mmCIF file with all atom_site columns, C-alpha atoms in Angstrom:
data_model
loop_
_atom_site.group_PDB
_atom_site.id
_atom_site.type_symbol
_atom_site.label_atom_id
_atom_site.label_alt_id
_atom_site.label_comp_id
_atom_site.label_asym_id
_atom_site.label_entity_id
_atom_site.label_seq_id
_atom_site.pdbx_PDB_ins_code
_atom_site.Cartn_x
_atom_site.Cartn_y
_atom_site.Cartn_z
_atom_site.occupancy
_atom_site.B_iso_or_equiv
_atom_site.pdbx_formal_charge
_atom_site.auth_seq_id
_atom_site.auth_comp_id
_atom_site.auth_asym_id
_atom_site.auth_atom_id
_atom_site.pdbx_PDB_model_num
ATOM 1   C CA . UNK S 1 1   ? 142.838 2.076  22.735 1.00 41.00 ? 73  UNK S CA 1
ATOM 2   C CA . UNK S 1 2   ? 142.778 1.176  26.687 1.00 40.00 ? 74  UNK S CA 1
ATOM 3   C CA . UNK S 1 3   ? 140.821 1.776  28.878 1.00 43.00 ? 75  UNK S CA 1
ATOM 4   C CA . UNK S 1 4   ? 137.573 1.899  26.468 1.00 46.00 ? 76  UNK S CA 1
ATOM 5   C CA . UNK S 1 5   ? 134.549 0.333  25.391 1.00 48.00 ? 77  UNK S CA 1
ATOM 6   C CA . UNK S 1 6   ? 133.353 1.639  22.118 1.00 48.00 ? 78  UNK S CA 1
ATOM 7   C CA . UNK S 1 7   ? 129.373 2.480  22.743 1.00 48.00 ? 79  UNK S CA 1
ATOM 8   C CA . UNK S 1 8   ? 127.944 3.202  19.311 1.00 47.00 ? 80  UNK S CA 1
ATOM 9   C CA . UNK S 1 9   ? 128.975 2.641  15.549 1.00 47.00 ? 81  UNK S CA 1
ATOM 10  C CA . UNK S 1 10  ? 130.881 5.258  13.860 1.00 55.00 ? 82  UNK S CA 1
ATOM 11  C CA . UNK S 1 11  ? 128.634 8.747  13.358 1.00 60.00 ? 83  UNK S CA 1
ATOM 12  C CA . UNK S 1 12  ? 129.897 11.105 10.485 1.00 66.00 ? 84  UNK S CA 1
ATOM 13  C CA . UNK S 1 13  ? 133.644 9.078  10.811 1.00 75.00 ? 85  UNK S CA 1
ATOM 14  C CA . UNK S 1 14  ? 133.342 10.403 14.361 1.00 79.00 ? 86  UNK S CA 1
ATOM 15  C CA . UNK S 1 15  ? 133.681 7.306  16.899 1.00 81.00 ? 87  UNK S CA 1
ATOM 16  C CA . UNK S 1 16  ? 132.355 7.295  20.366 1.00 82.00 ? 88  UNK S CA 1
ATOM 17  C CA . UNK S 1 17  ? 134.326 5.888  23.569 1.00 83.00 ? 89  UNK S CA 1
ATOM 18  C CA . UNK S 1 18  ? 133.436 5.594  26.827 1.00 84.00 ? 90  UNK S CA 1
ATOM 19  C CA . UNK S 1 19  ? 136.511 5.853  29.549 1.00 82.00 ? 91  UNK S CA 1
ATOM 20  C CA . UNK S 1 20  ? 136.058 4.441  32.998 1.00 79.00 ? 92  UNK S CA 1
ATOM 21  C CA . UNK S 1 21  ? 137.590 6.987  35.142 1.00 85.00 ? 93  UNK S CA 1
ATOM 22  C CA . UNK S 1 22  ? 139.596 6.306  38.516 1.00 79.00 ? 94  UNK S CA 1
ATOM 23  C CA . UNK S 1 23  ? 140.559 8.454  41.880 1.00 79.00 ? 95  UNK S CA 1
ATOM 24  C CA . UNK S 1 24  ? 143.803 9.159  40.695 1.00 78.00 ? 96  UNK S CA 1
ATOM 25  C CA . UNK S 1 25  ? 143.102 8.945  36.880 1.00 77.00 ? 97  UNK S CA 1
ATOM 26  C CA . UNK S 1 26  ? 139.799 10.918 36.303 1.00 74.00 ? 98  UNK S CA 1
ATOM 27  C CA . UNK S 1 27  ? 140.756 11.560 31.998 1.00 70.00 ? 99  UNK S CA 1
ATOM 28  C CA . UNK S 1 28  ? 142.307 9.534  29.647 1.00 67.00 ? 100 UNK S CA 1
ATOM 29  C CA . UNK S 1 29  ? 146.068 10.127 29.987 1.00 58.00 ? 101 UNK S CA 1
ATOM 30  C CA . UNK S 1 30  ? 147.255 9.870  26.493 1.00 60.00 ? 102 UNK S CA 1
ATOM 31  C CA . UNK S 1 31  ? 145.243 12.511 25.085 1.00 58.00 ? 103 UNK S CA 1
ATOM 32  C CA . UNK S 1 32  ? 146.810 14.612 22.847 1.00 61.00 ? 104 UNK S CA 1
ATOM 33  C CA . UNK S 1 33  ? 149.283 17.389 24.860 1.00 64.00 ? 105 UNK S CA 1
ATOM 34  C CA . UNK S 1 34  ? 148.358 20.259 21.769 1.00 65.00 ? 106 UNK S CA 1
ATOM 35  C CA . UNK S 1 35  ? 144.198 19.377 22.268 1.00 65.00 ? 107 UNK S CA 1
ATOM 36  C CA . UNK S 1 36  ? 145.022 19.403 26.162 1.00 64.00 ? 108 UNK S CA 1
ATOM 37  C CA . UNK S 1 37  ? 141.784 21.484 28.219 1.00 70.00 ? 109 UNK S CA 1
ATOM 38  C CA . UNK S 1 38  ? 143.406 23.756 30.402 1.00 70.00 ? 110 UNK S CA 1
ATOM 39  C CA . UNK S 1 39  ? 141.298 22.646 33.312 1.00 70.00 ? 111 UNK S CA 1
ATOM 40  C CA . UNK S 1 40  ? 142.149 18.859 33.617 1.00 68.00 ? 112 UNK S CA 1
ATOM 41  C CA . UNK S 1 41  ? 145.175 20.159 35.049 1.00 68.00 ? 113 UNK S CA 1
ATOM 42  C CA . UNK S 1 42  ? 143.956 22.538 37.720 1.00 68.00 ? 114 UNK S CA 1
ATOM 43  C CA . UNK S 1 43  ? 143.747 21.879 41.305 1.00 78.00 ? 115 UNK S CA 1
ATOM 44  C CA . UNK S 1 44  ? 140.658 22.229 41.945 1.00 73.00 ? 116 UNK S CA 1
ATOM 45  C CA . UNK S 1 45  ? 139.615 20.581 39.087 1.00 75.00 ? 117 UNK S CA 1
ATOM 46  C CA . UNK S 1 46  ? 141.099 17.369 39.626 1.00 79.00 ? 118 UNK S CA 1
ATOM 47  C CA . UNK S 1 47  ? 139.875 17.627 43.526 1.00 79.00 ? 119 UNK S CA 1
ATOM 48  C CA . UNK S 1 48  ? 136.183 18.200 42.038 1.00 77.00 ? 120 UNK S CA 1
ATOM 49  C CA . UNK S 1 49  ? 136.404 15.489 39.973 1.00 79.00 ? 121 UNK S CA 1
ATOM 50  C CA . UNK S 1 50  ? 137.989 12.909 42.676 1.00 84.00 ? 122 UNK S CA 1
ATOM 51  C CA . UNK S 1 51  ? 134.963 14.187 44.992 1.00 81.00 ? 123 UNK S CA 1
ATOM 52  C CA . UNK S 1 52  ? 132.722 12.985 41.866 1.00 82.00 ? 124 UNK S CA 1
ATOM 53  C CA . UNK S 1 53  ? 134.410 9.857  41.780 1.00 80.00 ? 125 UNK S CA 1
ATOM 54  C CA . UNK S 1 54  ? 134.334 9.311  45.599 1.00 82.00 ? 126 UNK S CA 1
ATOM 55  C CA . UNK S 1 55  ? 130.280 10.064 45.267 1.00 82.00 ? 127 UNK S CA 1
ATOM 56  C CA . UNK S 1 56  ? 129.116 7.807  42.418 1.00 82.00 ? 128 UNK S CA 1
ATOM 57  C CA . UNK S 1 57  ? 131.477 8.233  39.898 1.00 82.00 ? 129 UNK S CA 1
ATOM 58  C CA . UNK S 1 58  ? 130.717 9.805  36.557 1.00 90.00 ? 130 UNK S CA 1
ATOM 59  C CA . UNK S 1 59  ? 131.179 8.968  33.006 1.00 90.00 ? 131 UNK S CA 1
ATOM 60  C CA . UNK S 1 60  ? 133.911 10.362 30.507 1.00 89.00 ? 132 UNK S CA 1
ATOM 61  C CA . UNK S 1 61  ? 132.896 9.926  26.462 1.00 89.00 ? 133 UNK S CA 1
ATOM 62  C CA . UNK S 1 62  ? 135.188 10.855 23.544 1.00 87.00 ? 134 UNK S CA 1
ATOM 63  C CA . UNK S 1 63  ? 135.139 11.549 20.362 1.00 87.00 ? 135 UNK S CA 1
ATOM 64  C CA . UNK S 1 64  ? 137.788 9.917  17.924 1.00 85.00 ? 136 UNK S CA 1
ATOM 65  C CA . UNK S 1 65  ? 138.229 10.797 14.292 1.00 83.00 ? 137 UNK S CA 1
ATOM 66  C CA . UNK S 1 66  ? 141.686 9.976  12.000 1.00 81.00 ? 138 UNK S CA 1
ATOM 67  C CA . UNK S 1 67  ? 142.603 7.916  15.189 1.00 80.00 ? 139 UNK S CA 1
ATOM 68  C CA . UNK S 1 68  ? 142.915 10.754 17.129 1.00 82.00 ? 140 UNK S CA 1
ATOM 69  C CA . UNK S 1 69  ? 140.712 12.013 20.437 1.00 85.00 ? 141 UNK S CA 1
ATOM 70  C CA . UNK S 1 70  ? 139.110 14.765 19.393 1.00 87.00 ? 142 UNK S CA 1
ATOM 71  C CA . UNK S 1 71  ? 136.829 15.956 22.408 1.00 89.00 ? 143 UNK S CA 1
ATOM 72  C CA . UNK S 1 72  ? 134.745 14.421 25.308 1.00 90.00 ? 144 UNK S CA 1
ATOM 73  C CA . UNK S 1 73  ? 131.880 14.977 27.289 1.00 94.00 ? 145 UNK S CA 1
ATOM 74  C CA . UNK S 1 74  ? 131.594 14.067 30.729 1.00 93.00 ? 146 UNK S CA 1
ATOM 75  C CA . UNK S 1 75  ? 128.258 13.219 32.483 1.00 95.00 ? 147 UNK S CA 1
ATOM 76  C CA . UNK S 1 76  ? 128.155 12.839 36.813 1.00 93.00 ? 148 UNK S CA 1
ATOM 77  C CA . UNK S 1 77  ? 124.731 12.427 38.395 1.00 93.00 ? 149 UNK S CA 1
ATOM 78  C CA . UNK S 1 78  ? 122.610 15.178 39.172 1.00 95.00 ? 150 UNK S CA 1
ATOM 79  C CA . UNK S 1 79  ? 122.349 17.003 42.735 1.00 92.00 ? 151 UNK S CA 1
ATOM 80  C CA . UNK S 1 80  ? 125.907 17.508 43.164 1.00 90.00 ? 152 UNK S CA 1
ATOM 81  C CA . UNK S 1 81  ? 127.760 20.220 42.220 1.00 90.00 ? 153 UNK S CA 1
ATOM 82  C CA . UNK S 1 82  ? 124.664 22.202 40.347 1.00 95.00 ? 154 UNK S CA 1
ATOM 83  C CA . UNK S 1 83  ? 122.421 22.260 43.617 1.00 93.00 ? 155 UNK S CA 1
ATOM 84  C CA . UNK S 1 84  ? 119.420 23.441 40.886 1.00 96.00 ? 156 UNK S CA 1
ATOM 85  C CA . UNK S 1 85  ? 119.174 19.595 39.822 1.00 97.00 ? 157 UNK S CA 1
ATOM 86  C CA . UNK S 1 86  ? 118.730 16.333 41.809 1.00 96.00 ? 158 UNK S CA 1
ATOM 87  C CA . UNK S 1 87  ? 119.767 13.139 41.809 1.00 94.00 ? 159 UNK S CA 1
ATOM 88  C CA . UNK S 1 88  ? 116.941 11.883 39.347 1.00 95.00 ? 160 UNK S CA 1
ATOM 89  C CA . UNK S 1 89  ? 119.110 13.943 36.864 1.00 97.00 ? 161 UNK S CA 1
ATOM 90  C CA . UNK S 1 90  ? 122.316 14.512 35.062 1.00 97.00 ? 162 UNK S CA 1
ATOM 91  C CA . UNK S 1 91  ? 124.602 16.981 34.943 1.00 97.00 ? 163 UNK S CA 1
ATOM 92  C CA . UNK S 1 92  ? 126.536 17.668 31.347 1.00 97.00 ? 164 UNK S CA 1
ATOM 93  C CA . UNK S 1 93  ? 130.031 18.932 30.944 1.00 91.00 ? 165 UNK S CA 1
ATOM 94  C CA . UNK S 1 94  ? 132.661 19.688 30.710 1.00 91.00 ? 166 UNK S CA 1
ATOM 95  C CA . UNK S 1 95  ? 132.520 19.472 27.290 1.00 93.00 ? 167 UNK S CA 1
ATOM 96  C CA . UNK S 1 96  ? 135.442 19.777 25.382 1.00 91.00 ? 168 UNK S CA 1
ATOM 97  C CA . UNK S 1 97  ? 136.531 19.929 21.224 1.00 91.00 ? 169 UNK S CA 1
ATOM 98  C CA . UNK S 1 98  ? 140.074 20.056 20.363 1.00 89.00 ? 170 UNK S CA 1
ATOM 99  C CA . UNK S 1 99  ? 140.628 23.685 18.987 1.00 88.00 ? 171 UNK S CA 1
ATOM 100 C CA . UNK S 1 100 ? 141.101 21.966 15.137 1.00 86.00 ? 172 UNK S CA 1
ATOM 101 C CA . UNK S 1 101 ? 137.563 20.774 15.358 1.00 88.00 ? 173 UNK S CA 1
ATOM 102 C CA . UNK S 1 102 ? 135.763 23.187 16.409 1.00 89.00 ? 174 UNK S CA 1
ATOM 103 C CA . UNK S 1 103 ? 132.624 24.946 14.370 1.00 90.00 ? 175 UNK S CA 1
ATOM 104 C CA . UNK S 1 104 ? 132.289 21.305 12.735 1.00 88.00 ? 176 UNK S CA 1
ATOM 105 C CA . UNK S 1 105 ? 129.267 19.863 14.880 1.00 87.00 ? 177 UNK S CA 1
ATOM 106 C CA . UNK S 1 106 ? 131.426 17.236 16.493 1.00 88.00 ? 178 UNK S CA 1
ATOM 107 C CA . UNK S 1 107 ? 130.286 18.848 20.041 1.00 90.00 ? 179 UNK S CA 1
ATOM 108 C CA . UNK S 1 108 ? 126.703 19.061 18.933 1.00 92.00 ? 180 UNK S CA 1
ATOM 109 C CA . UNK S 1 109 ? 126.497 15.427 17.569 1.00 88.00 ? 181 UNK S CA 1
ATOM 110 C CA . UNK S 1 110 ? 128.211 14.158 20.869 1.00 90.00 ? 182 UNK S CA 1
ATOM 111 C CA . UNK S 1 111 ? 126.045 15.546 23.240 1.00 93.00 ? 183 UNK S CA 1
ATOM 112 C CA . UNK S 1 112 ? 122.687 14.090 21.325 1.00 90.00 ? 184 UNK S CA 1
ATOM 113 C CA . UNK S 1 113 ? 124.626 10.695 21.143 1.00 87.00 ? 185 UNK S CA 1
ATOM 114 C CA . UNK S 1 114 ? 125.434 10.735 24.871 1.00 88.00 ? 186 UNK S CA 1
ATOM 115 C CA . UNK S 1 115 ? 121.772 11.903 25.628 1.00 92.00 ? 187 UNK S CA 1
ATOM 116 C CA . UNK S 1 116 ? 119.815 10.058 23.335 1.00 88.00 ? 188 UNK S CA 1
ATOM 117 C CA . UNK S 1 117 ? 121.594 6.870  22.224 1.00 81.00 ? 189 UNK S CA 1
ATOM 118 C CA . UNK S 1 118 ? 123.532 5.010  25.868 1.00 78.00 ? 190 UNK S CA 1
ATOM 119 C CA . UNK S 1 119 ? 119.881 4.718  27.636 1.00 81.00 ? 191 UNK S CA 1
ATOM 120 C CA . UNK S 1 120 ? 120.784 7.239  30.128 1.00 88.00 ? 192 UNK S CA 1
ATOM 121 C CA . UNK S 1 121 ? 118.193 7.382  33.197 1.00 91.00 ? 193 UNK S CA 1
ATOM 122 C CA . UNK S 1 122 ? 117.482 10.712 33.538 1.00 95.00 ? 194 UNK S CA 1
ATOM 123 C CA . UNK S 1 123 ? 114.590 12.904 34.338 1.00 96.00 ? 195 UNK S CA 1
ATOM 124 C CA . UNK S 1 124 ? 116.432 16.156 32.960 1.00 97.00 ? 196 UNK S CA 1
ATOM 125 C CA . UNK S 1 125 ? 120.127 16.850 31.790 1.00 98.00 ? 197 UNK S CA 1
ATOM 126 C CA . UNK S 1 126 ? 121.597 19.835 32.542 1.00 98.00 ? 198 UNK S CA 1
ATOM 127 C CA . UNK S 1 127 ? 124.444 21.928 31.482 1.00 98.00 ? 199 UNK S CA 1
ATOM 128 C CA . UNK S 1 128 ? 126.030 25.200 32.780 1.00 97.00 ? 200 UNK S CA 1
ATOM 129 C CA . UNK S 1 129 ? 127.939 27.422 30.723 1.00 97.00 ? 201 UNK S CA 1
ATOM 130 C CA . UNK S 1 130 ? 130.397 30.647 31.355 1.00 96.00 ? 202 UNK S CA 1
ATOM 131 C CA . UNK S 1 131 ? 128.035 33.546 29.956 1.00 96.00 ? 203 UNK S CA 1
ATOM 132 C CA . UNK S 1 132 ? 130.444 34.593 27.809 1.00 97.00 ? 204 UNK S CA 1
ATOM 133 C CA . UNK S 1 133 ? 130.941 31.028 25.904 1.00 95.00 ? 205 UNK S CA 1
ATOM 134 C CA . UNK S 1 134 ? 128.582 31.703 23.174 1.00 95.00 ? 206 UNK S CA 1
ATOM 135 C CA . UNK S 1 135 ? 129.235 28.443 21.071 1.00 93.00 ? 207 UNK S CA 1
ATOM 136 C CA . UNK S 1 136 ? 128.775 26.413 23.864 1.00 95.00 ? 208 UNK S CA 1
ATOM 137 C CA . UNK S 1 137 ? 125.423 28.211 24.733 1.00 97.00 ? 209 UNK S CA 1
ATOM 138 C CA . UNK S 1 138 ? 124.163 28.257 20.729 1.00 95.00 ? 210 UNK S CA 1
ATOM 139 C CA . UNK S 1 139 ? 125.174 24.250 21.038 1.00 95.00 ? 211 UNK S CA 1
ATOM 140 C CA . UNK S 1 140 ? 123.137 23.744 23.880 1.00 96.00 ? 212 UNK S CA 1
ATOM 141 C CA . UNK S 1 141 ? 119.799 25.738 22.171 1.00 96.00 ? 213 UNK S CA 1
ATOM 142 C CA . UNK S 1 142 ? 120.146 23.179 18.979 1.00 94.00 ? 214 UNK S CA 1
ATOM 143 C CA . UNK S 1 143 ? 120.050 20.580 21.312 1.00 94.00 ? 215 UNK S CA 1
ATOM 144 C CA . UNK S 1 144 ? 116.693 21.378 22.796 1.00 95.00 ? 216 UNK S CA 1
ATOM 145 C CA . UNK S 1 145 ? 117.763 22.559 25.796 1.00 97.00 ? 217 UNK S CA 1
ATOM 146 C CA . UNK S 1 146 ? 115.974 25.497 27.207 1.00 97.00 ? 218 UNK S CA 1
ATOM 147 C CA . UNK S 1 147 ? 117.782 28.501 29.652 1.00 98.00 ? 219 UNK S CA 1
ATOM 148 C CA . UNK S 1 148 ? 116.883 28.085 33.517 1.00 98.00 ? 220 UNK S CA 1
ATOM 149 C CA . UNK S 1 149 ? 118.066 30.716 35.210 1.00 97.00 ? 221 UNK S CA 1
ATOM 150 C CA . UNK S 1 150 ? 122.022 31.894 36.585 1.00 98.00 ? 222 UNK S CA 1
ATOM 151 C CA . UNK S 1 151 ? 124.601 30.286 39.003 1.00 98.00 ? 223 UNK S CA 1
ATOM 152 C CA . UNK S 1 152 ? 127.400 31.336 40.753 1.00 97.00 ? 224 UNK S CA 1
ATOM 153 C CA . UNK S 1 153 ? 130.389 29.624 42.529 1.00 93.00 ? 225 UNK S CA 1
ATOM 154 C CA . UNK S 1 154 ? 130.163 29.769 46.014 1.00 93.00 ? 226 UNK S CA 1
ATOM 155 C CA . UNK S 1 155 ? 132.475 28.166 48.800 1.00 88.00 ? 227 UNK S CA 1
ATOM 156 C CA . UNK S 1 156 ? 136.079 26.401 48.247 1.00 80.00 ? 228 UNK S CA 1
ATOM 157 C CA . UNK S 1 157 ? 134.918 23.199 46.219 1.00 74.00 ? 229 UNK S CA 1
ATOM 158 C CA . UNK S 1 158 ? 132.810 26.237 43.684 1.00 82.00 ? 230 UNK S CA 1
ATOM 159 C CA . UNK S 1 159 ? 129.394 24.509 44.496 1.00 90.00 ? 231 UNK S CA 1
ATOM 160 C CA . UNK S 1 160 ? 127.444 26.509 41.870 1.00 94.00 ? 232 UNK S CA 1
ATOM 161 C CA . UNK S 1 161 ? 124.398 28.107 43.565 1.00 95.00 ? 233 UNK S CA 1
ATOM 162 C CA . UNK S 1 162 ? 121.524 29.724 41.715 1.00 96.00 ? 234 UNK S CA 1
ATOM 163 C CA . UNK S 1 163 ? 122.027 33.867 41.992 1.00 97.00 ? 235 UNK S CA 1
ATOM 164 C CA . UNK S 1 164 ? 120.363 36.514 39.546 1.00 96.00 ? 236 UNK S CA 1
ATOM 165 C CA . UNK S 1 165 ? 123.766 37.945 39.156 1.00 95.00 ? 237 UNK S CA 1
ATOM 166 C CA . UNK S 1 166 ? 125.788 34.694 38.379 1.00 96.00 ? 238 UNK S CA 1
ATOM 167 C CA . UNK S 1 167 ? 128.339 34.042 35.944 1.00 96.00 ? 239 UNK S CA 1
ATOM 168 C CA . UNK S 1 168 ? 127.297 31.218 34.527 1.00 97.00 ? 240 UNK S CA 1
ATOM 169 C CA . UNK S 1 169 ? 123.924 30.299 32.361 1.00 98.00 ? 241 UNK S CA 1
ATOM 170 C CA . UNK S 1 170 ? 122.276 26.990 32.994 1.00 98.00 ? 242 UNK S CA 1
ATOM 171 C CA . UNK S 1 171 ? 119.978 25.346 30.587 1.00 98.00 ? 243 UNK S CA 1
ATOM 172 C CA . UNK S 1 172 ? 117.796 21.858 30.911 1.00 98.00 ? 244 UNK S CA 1
ATOM 173 C CA . UNK S 1 173 ? 117.471 19.512 28.398 1.00 97.00 ? 245 UNK S CA 1
ATOM 174 C CA . UNK S 1 174 ? 113.925 16.905 28.996 1.00 94.00 ? 246 UNK S CA 1
ATOM 175 C CA . UNK S 1 175 ? 114.282 13.517 27.508 1.00 80.00 ? 247 UNK S CA 1
ATOM 176 C CA . UNK S 1 176 ? 110.410 13.788 26.788 1.00 68.00 ? 248 UNK S CA 1
ATOM 177 C CA . UNK S 1 177 ? 110.567 16.353 24.252 1.00 49.00 ? 249 UNK S CA 1
#
């Protein structure tokens, strides 16, 4: 696969690869169209990813099964969009699993590998999830994340600020667990 470097052996028939994003190509362009996440085409998401790239970059880890991309996990440095995180943290997400592969533990496994097998340096890993996304909430809880509060989007770039009435829940993972 072009633009990839394999960073681990296969895990339960899933191979994990890291994509090197660029300013104009935030995600791997050959992602299967039928499984393409809808947020990738949103203008505000593209602008946010360009800003992440300018502010120090981010990483995209793809999961491949039977030579097909079945999902990806984005990891960015903390202290940017999610205002409760710091520069010594990472923010995991978005996490996307192809609809035909959901419910098979791929997201849970992928997150654990990203957090524990890549040598990422961080104090805490944060994930923010829309509060109606029960499957993702269960996934982070299975991975040892703890609930830390709610946030809401604010401003043109939809930064996430702490708010008791926010529609996103925030979970935190500590390497020290």
